[in-house]
Amino acid sequence: MVVRKTAIFYLIFGAAALQAQSLKSPDGKFEMNFQLKNGVPFYNLNYQGRPVVEDSKLGIRIFRDGELQFGSEIENKDNKATNLDGNFVKTDEKRDTRNETWNPVLGEKKSYVNHYNELAVTLNQASTDRHIVLKFRLFNDGLGFRYEFPEQENLNYFIIREEDSEIDLPWDAKTWWITGDYDSQEYQPQTTMLSEIPAKWATSFDGNASQTPVKNAVQTPLMLKKEGREPLYINIAEAAVINYPVSNLEVDAANFKFKTHLTPDAQGAKGYIQTPAVSPWRTIIVSPKAEEVLASKMIFNLNEPTHYADTSWIKPVKYMGVWWEMIIGKSQWAYSTAKNVHIGKTDFTKLTPNGNHAANNEKVKSYIDFAAKHGFDALLVEGWNIGWEDWFGHSKEFVFDFITPYPDFNLKMLNDYAHSKGIRLMMHHETSGSATNYERWLKPAFELMNRYGYNSLKTGYVGHIIPRGEHHYSQWTVNHYYRVAEEAAKHKIMVNSHESMRPSGQSRTYPNWIAAEAARGTEFEAFGGNNPEHQTILPFTRWMGGPMDYTPGIFQTKLDYYFPGDKRFVKTTLAKQLALYVVMYSPLQMAADLPENYARHLDAFQFIKDVALDWDDTKILAAEPGDFIHTARKTKGKDEWFVGGITDENARNFTVDFSFLPKGKTYEATVYADGDDADYISNPQSYKIYKKTVTSRSQLPMKLARSGGYAISLKPLKK
Amino acid sequence: MVVRKTAIFYLIFGAAALQAQSLKSPDGKFEMNFQLKNGVPFYNLNYQGRPVVEDSKLGIRIFRDGELQFGSEIENKDNKATNLDGNFVKTDEKRDTRNETWNPVLGEKKSYVNHYNELAVTLNQASTDRHIVLKFRLFNDGLGFRYEFPEQENLNYFIIREEDSEIDLPWDAKTWWITGDYDSQEYQPQTTMLSEIPAKWATSFDGNASQTPVKNAVQTPLMLKKEGREPLYINIAEAAVINYPVSNLEVDAANFKFKTHLTPDAQGAKGYIQTPAVSPWRTIIVSPKAEEVLASKMIFNLNEPTHYADTSWIKPVKYMGVWWEMIIGKSQWAYSTAKNVHIGKTDFTKLTPNGNHAANNEKVKSYIDFAAKHGFDALLVEGWNIGWEDWFGHSKEFVFDFITPYPDFNLKMLNDYAHSKGIRLMMHHETSGSATNYERWLKPAFELMNRYGYNSLKTGYVGHIIPRGEHHYSQWTVNHYYRVAEEAAKHKIMVNSHESMRPSGQSRTYPNWIAAEAARGTEFEAFGGNNPEHQTILPFTRWMGGPMDYTPGIFQTKLDYYFPGDKRFVKTTLAKQLALYVVMYSPLQMAADLPENYARHLDAFQFIKDVALDWDDTKILAAEPGDFIHTARKTKGKDEWFVGGITDENARNFTVDFSFLPKGKTYEATVYADGDDADYISNPQSYKIYKKTVTSRSQLPMKLARSGGYAISLKPLKK
């Protein structure tokens, strides 16, 4: 004991207290410096010798005894200052380094490199006799840091008032952002200078089913660009958000500074912590090249390896769905004309059918026929279960039971029929935000899925969360999403969560949580529209933490095709829709349009049928957020490549350089391009398809229409 | 349609709008008058021609569109005045009468009489095109009324802001009350004039594990007495609180008036209603005799008959428990010395035992031996399951799993051992208020109970409720208690809920919810004490809605017996403890003291062994709230009676008149009385036991010591 105390004494009053700790990235390009200033922790980050993050404060404020109605969680009986944001002395420092590769179950590459240098600083707060650890990991693509709360005599339980992790940029920057919110990310991205965010904030968002915008705050992953002669791209996000609320970033426009702002619960509490515990990682990816930001797997590296013993049942899912026709208003989720139903009491066979229920036996069979014929893995059917008559907007807790089909949906027959044709139905669990109710039905619902042979699940959380007062991104609800993923894994079910928290790389640990919506998807084209640039931004923001179920593939973009005079249209060319399957990585991809529309364009549909969902390799050929993305990927386990390119509202030219192909081999390229007269407004369905022979030395000039794109499949030519 | 409108027109502008509706009780003693004054509903109540309740307003205020973050629950798109408390016209009135008897599964009498006249008034609110129904039932013992919300075009979903049901008394009255609270009823009753309540409110309560006192409000059942030459006893309560928050009563001291104050949720909402729906009944029992208030079964009559097909498995439970020794601090619930454990992660076999864990195999076996030897039905064992090390005060959601025993508790062996001796173990599920967690484990926990042969369950809700921000008495949590009772019924399990909502007669409908604590029980004798009058008040208040698990039977009242110098003592004589088994009706009764203390008083213990728990008949011989209660009961299905009498802090004499016995029969009375020198402070264990032969013409003078009592068992003498 005496010896140890002496050692600590030396560390404090000898070297440690007087100088900063420095950490370099493996390639030496990044340098992170940590120091205590008057007991308050600060860090900064330099890239190539220049500051990217200036001295930025770290700390956690916590509730004092008795301040919240849940009372005395804090062990310190003297009720002294309890915050973990100052009065620290450094008592230990540990360094580590790791260079490893790991293979994602499903991914953009066969293996990801996890290479970092680590600094862990133990900070002691003498006034409370507590210590925490600040852990920094510096990769060749950026910095991750987190708080660690070891179990100790005086730190067992506490409630977070706020995490005050700052990121102080040295300069103003172009920023692609959406409003901070506790309940929704389904917003159009805004592009302004960081300094302009507060002025633009109030008009930055439109209405949503459940939203709680946070003033002058933005969500992550946040994309920034220092413009000028030596541009720098910066991505700020979080990794491994587990048992902790999702964070927003408060904007200090005058100082180009961000600060975490956690999602509160009904009582304003921002995290109930029992030690040992860790915060999510705060991540800062930096590169002079936008392409390298897209290629970064740092967020996944900061998640833990999976603990699942068997992952062989986790497979890519290409699916169609009884869905888009309801989204556009052609048919309905609900079965009857009733306005008010009671699950467990209402006899649905006695209700008057509305005559427009999509999920009926006949229609579902026809979808199965089409999807099976074209080689899909699965068919999503929404509106199969009772309760849709009054599912939304009533804060109705017992809104669905997840096991009882509507009278016109024969669960056994339709699953048998699908299986006989070689495909599976995809289950749909819309919760209406009533998470407490969903948890009650989770086990019987999953047992039903197992009984009928479902292996994938789309969940939905449209509307306000129950427990009432909780938010989509508060700690309780975060834990709920993981609970669902883990329970699903027990039943060998893959989860595709909609209106959930955004992914933070957790698919490394929970690989059956294969995709999420958690952003503004294709459905909004029918609800108010997505800007043409939308898809060129999402991969830099929402996508950084994991795949999105964006539901591309809309061929019939103009809705007046169904409803004469309807002005709604999907702001894309048909060819761009094909390109999205390559540009927007997801192991779960929908062909979202109606079978009849694909039947009219079977030649173009061929690309959707061919495109892979899981990859050995990925090359970002060129990218600029808000402008364009061009991506090439190699199919997992096959000598086969796909290329996709998209543009924003501007027509662009791009020359595909096939140097990513192995040298000396010849491929047949099938090119799906915008027609010469294509235009997302005036002529979206103009496309051309042609074949070319290419090698690694080939170059192919492409013309992209306004909000256009192209897709290329490459198969080796037999010699 | 036209005809109907004309009929309505006549009702409005003809007779109905101009005069009050009057309703009389079957015996004619009560008269209730209803009228609209400027569109606002009022009622009053007369007893024997004199006002008991003066004109009192009724109404419900509801949230308007968008006022709460859960948004647009209210159907009226014009967002007009939405409250249901005015602008009414009466459009219909229906009358009904019923006179029936029904047999409670377990009860104080073999059958209860349900005899009432009913008035149902339909009120239309033209401005919103909505109608509600006010339903009044007038019994010979008092009035019940409720709101009914029929399903209709413009009233499908709404959120209650407040129910404003007033009860305006004509005079000041002596009142036995506890503070209004959203989370606890574990308070000492206060006895003041109604007009004094606000002045006394702030000092009326002590601390509790989870409490949210409501200023100048009181809880129900509330007991009042108009003093004077013609005294009148009034009991104000509620019946059938289902899918609705528990109410408090706000006190208007100047006007001797009460108004409902519902328990809010985390958002301040007081009930999410989907039509068709009904409110709980507001009940007012009135009698010139205190005894008749105790005898009233009006609250049970206002509950629905049970829907359980089979109730044969619901039986009285006389039990002992591994419990009191932890309550007084002699042993512990927790197994180890750890301060911080994680269910599902911590290996409890690796922890250091604290050496004082009560629920260990050896001790439980010795309790089983004793309880079985003396003919008990069950043995409660608390602290059997992992998690007690840090179960309280940390807002810890995953606090217990309800299925994993501590390493020193052999679930199978102990149940087998108990069964081999003819008794059952009683399960204990302490939730620590974490209701969401409990719901997740409900099914496996009940399956475990079935597997090992448990048929009764004590639940506990110590601490703040999770979902955080909900209260013990808010609508969500109310629904939780019923969910537990219903799920238990599916597993043929009887529930005894502690720290739950108070019963409101729901045992008629849910007969397996056989008892609840929901008041200040014997345990508080170890936590700060119950006043000697406490047990003379509870039957008039808490008990009106259903049985309480008061856990009487403490023979070793002074705790310095265990801990020299300890000043705590149970404020009772030993004989009074015996009397409680008769005075305080419950089909579930504990003998709460330690076996060793009963072993020292086996003669007195004999009464606890003999006393019945289910009755053919009950006679309240004499009663005055706060002073004394004397009760006689006939065992169900047996020619056998028990009498019990208790007093407050004053010694009293009482002559038991055996005229309740059938004429012409002779009984042997075994009398358990306070010793001549008995006194709850100086000599609590002084008692005497003697036998007498009695008939219906006998009278037996009893001397009750300060906080004393007596118990008598009567068995027929064979001729």
mmCIF file of C-alpha atoms in Angstrom, chain A residues 69-73 75 151 153 155-157 183 211-212 265-267 272 274-276 339-342 390 393-397 436 439-440 464 466-471 475-476 479 483, chain B residues 69-73 75 151 153 155-157 183 211-212 265-267 272 274-276 339-342 390 393-397 436 439-440 464 466-471 475-476 479 483:
data_model
loop_
_atom_site.group_PDB
_atom_site.id
_atom_site.type_symbol
_atom_site.label_atom_id
_atom_site.label_comp_id
_atom_site.label_asym_id
_atom_site.label_seq_id
_atom_site.Cartn_x
_atom_site.Cartn_y
_atom_site.Cartn_z
ATOM 1 C CA GLN A 69 -37.584 12.066 -7.505
ATOM 2 C CA PHE A 70 -35.862 8.709 -7.850
ATOM 3 C CA GLY A 71 -33.739 9.823 -4.974
ATOM 4 C CA SER A 72 -30.518 8.729 -3.537
ATOM 5 C CA GLU A 73 -28.555 7.010 -6.258
ATOM 6 C CA GLU A 75 -23.293 7.002 -2.771
ATOM 7 C CA GLU A 151 -16.453 -0.117 -10.020
ATOM 8 C CA GLU A 153 -16.188 2.124 -3.223
ATOM 9 C CA LEU A 155 -18.813 5.149 -7.529
ATOM 10 C CA ASN A 156 -21.387 2.425 -7.929
ATOM 11 C CA TYR A 157 -24.535 4.176 -9.146
ATOM 12 C CA ASP A 183 -37.164 11.256 -31.551
ATOM 13 C CA GLN A 211 -40.237 14.739 -33.102
ATOM 14 C CA THR A 212 -38.598 16.719 -30.337
ATOM 15 C CA ASP A 265 -35.799 10.582 -20.177
ATOM 16 C CA ALA A 266 -39.177 11.646 -18.797
ATOM 17 C CA GLN A 267 -37.484 13.047 -15.708
ATOM 18 C CA TYR A 272 -28.574 5.665 -15.088
ATOM 19 C CA GLN A 274 -24.067 1.252 -12.560
ATOM 20 C CA THR A 275 -20.326 0.684 -12.497
ATOM 21 C CA PRO A 276 -18.342 -0.802 -14.081
ATOM 22 C CA LYS A 339 -61.967 3.764 -36.549
ATOM 23 C CA ASN A 340 -61.645 2.295 -33.074
ATOM 24 C CA VAL A 341 -60.600 -1.278 -32.342
ATOM 25 C CA HIS A 342 -59.602 -3.148 -29.197
ATOM 26 C CA ASP A 390 -56.298 3.104 -35.144
ATOM 27 C CA GLY A 393 -51.542 9.017 -32.857
ATOM 28 C CA HIS A 394 -53.570 7.833 -29.894
ATOM 29 C CA SER A 395 -50.814 6.873 -27.448
ATOM 30 C CA LYS A 396 -52.526 3.515 -27.419
ATOM 31 C CA GLU A 397 -50.437 1.045 -25.476
ATOM 32 C CA THR A 436 -43.651 -1.740 -23.394
ATOM 33 C CA GLU A 439 -41.721 -6.348 -25.052
ATOM 34 C CA ARG A 440 -44.722 -8.183 -23.628
ATOM 35 C CA HIS A 464 -44.287 8.663 -29.478
ATOM 36 C CA ILE A 466 -44.419 4.299 -24.494
ATOM 37 C CA PRO A 467 -43.188 4.374 -21.626
ATOM 38 C CA ARG A 468 -44.675 7.834 -22.043
ATOM 39 C CA GLY A 469 -42.115 10.577 -21.699
ATOM 40 C CA GLU A 470 -39.286 8.375 -22.910
ATOM 41 C CA HIS A 471 -37.837 9.256 -26.294
ATOM 42 C CA GLN A 475 -31.384 5.256 -22.528
ATOM 43 C CA TRP A 476 -34.441 3.105 -21.795
ATOM 44 C CA ASN A 479 -31.768 -0.648 -24.238
ATOM 45 C CA ARG A 483 -33.100 -6.255 -26.116
ATOM 46 C CA GLN B 69 -45.872 15.876 -26.509
ATOM 47 C CA PHE B 70 -47.790 12.722 -27.366
ATOM 48 C CA GLY B 71 -49.792 14.950 -29.616
ATOM 49 C CA SER B 72 -53.067 14.676 -31.316
ATOM 50 C CA GLU B 73 -55.145 12.181 -29.393
ATOM 51 C CA GLU B 75 -60.421 13.705 -32.523
ATOM 52 C CA GLU B 151 -67.816 4.878 -28.343
ATOM 53 C CA GLU B 153 -67.853 9.395 -33.881
ATOM 54 C CA LEU B 155 -65.113 10.545 -28.809
ATOM 55 C CA ASN B 156 -62.709 7.707 -29.429
ATOM 56 C CA TYR B 157 -59.465 8.700 -27.709
ATOM 57 C CA ASP B 183 -46.719 6.560 -4.388
ATOM 58 C CA GLN B 211 -43.436 9.071 -1.725
ATOM 59 C CA THR B 212 -44.931 12.002 -3.587
ATOM 60 C CA ASP B 265 -47.972 10.058 -15.229
ATOM 61 C CA ALA B 266 -44.527 11.335 -16.181
ATOM 62 C CA GLN B 267 -46.083 13.837 -18.553
ATOM 63 C CA TYR B 272 -55.430 7.722 -21.661
ATOM 64 C CA GLN B 274 -60.166 4.777 -25.553
ATOM 65 C CA THR B 275 -63.915 4.513 -25.771
ATOM 66 C CA PRO B 276 -66.010 2.692 -24.790
ATOM 67 C CA LYS B 339 -22.452 -3.678 -2.683
ATOM 68 C CA ASN B 340 -22.833 -3.818 -6.438
ATOM 69 C CA VAL B 341 -24.068 -6.830 -8.375
ATOM 70 C CA HIS B 342 -25.152 -7.392 -11.965
ATOM 71 C CA ASP B 390 -28.120 -3.454 -4.136
ATOM 72 C CA GLY B 393 -32.512 3.156 -4.134
ATOM 73 C CA HIS B 394 -30.520 2.973 -7.344
ATOM 74 C CA SER B 395 -33.291 3.127 -9.946
ATOM 75 C CA LYS B 396 -31.779 -0.126 -11.176
ATOM 76 C CA GLU B 397 -34.011 -1.603 -13.839
ATOM 77 C CA THR B 436 -40.917 -3.055 -16.705
ATOM 78 C CA GLU B 439 -43.138 -7.823 -16.760
ATOM 79 C CA ARG B 440 -40.242 -9.218 -18.783
ATOM 80 C CA HIS B 464 -39.727 4.459 -7.325
ATOM 81 C CA ILE B 466 -39.808 2.146 -13.538
ATOM 82 C CA PRO B 467 -41.001 3.315 -16.181
ATOM 83 C CA ARG B 468 -39.297 6.290 -14.570
ATOM 84 C CA GLY B 469 -41.682 9.132 -13.890
ATOM 85 C CA GLU B 470 -44.652 6.820 -13.502
ATOM 86 C CA HIS B 471 -46.094 6.539 -10.022
ATOM 87 C CA GLN B 475 -52.728 4.529 -14.881
ATOM 88 C CA TRP B 476 -49.804 2.597 -16.368
ATOM 89 C CA ASN B 479 -52.719 -1.615 -15.386
ATOM 90 C CA ARG B 483 -51.759 -7.597 -15.643
#
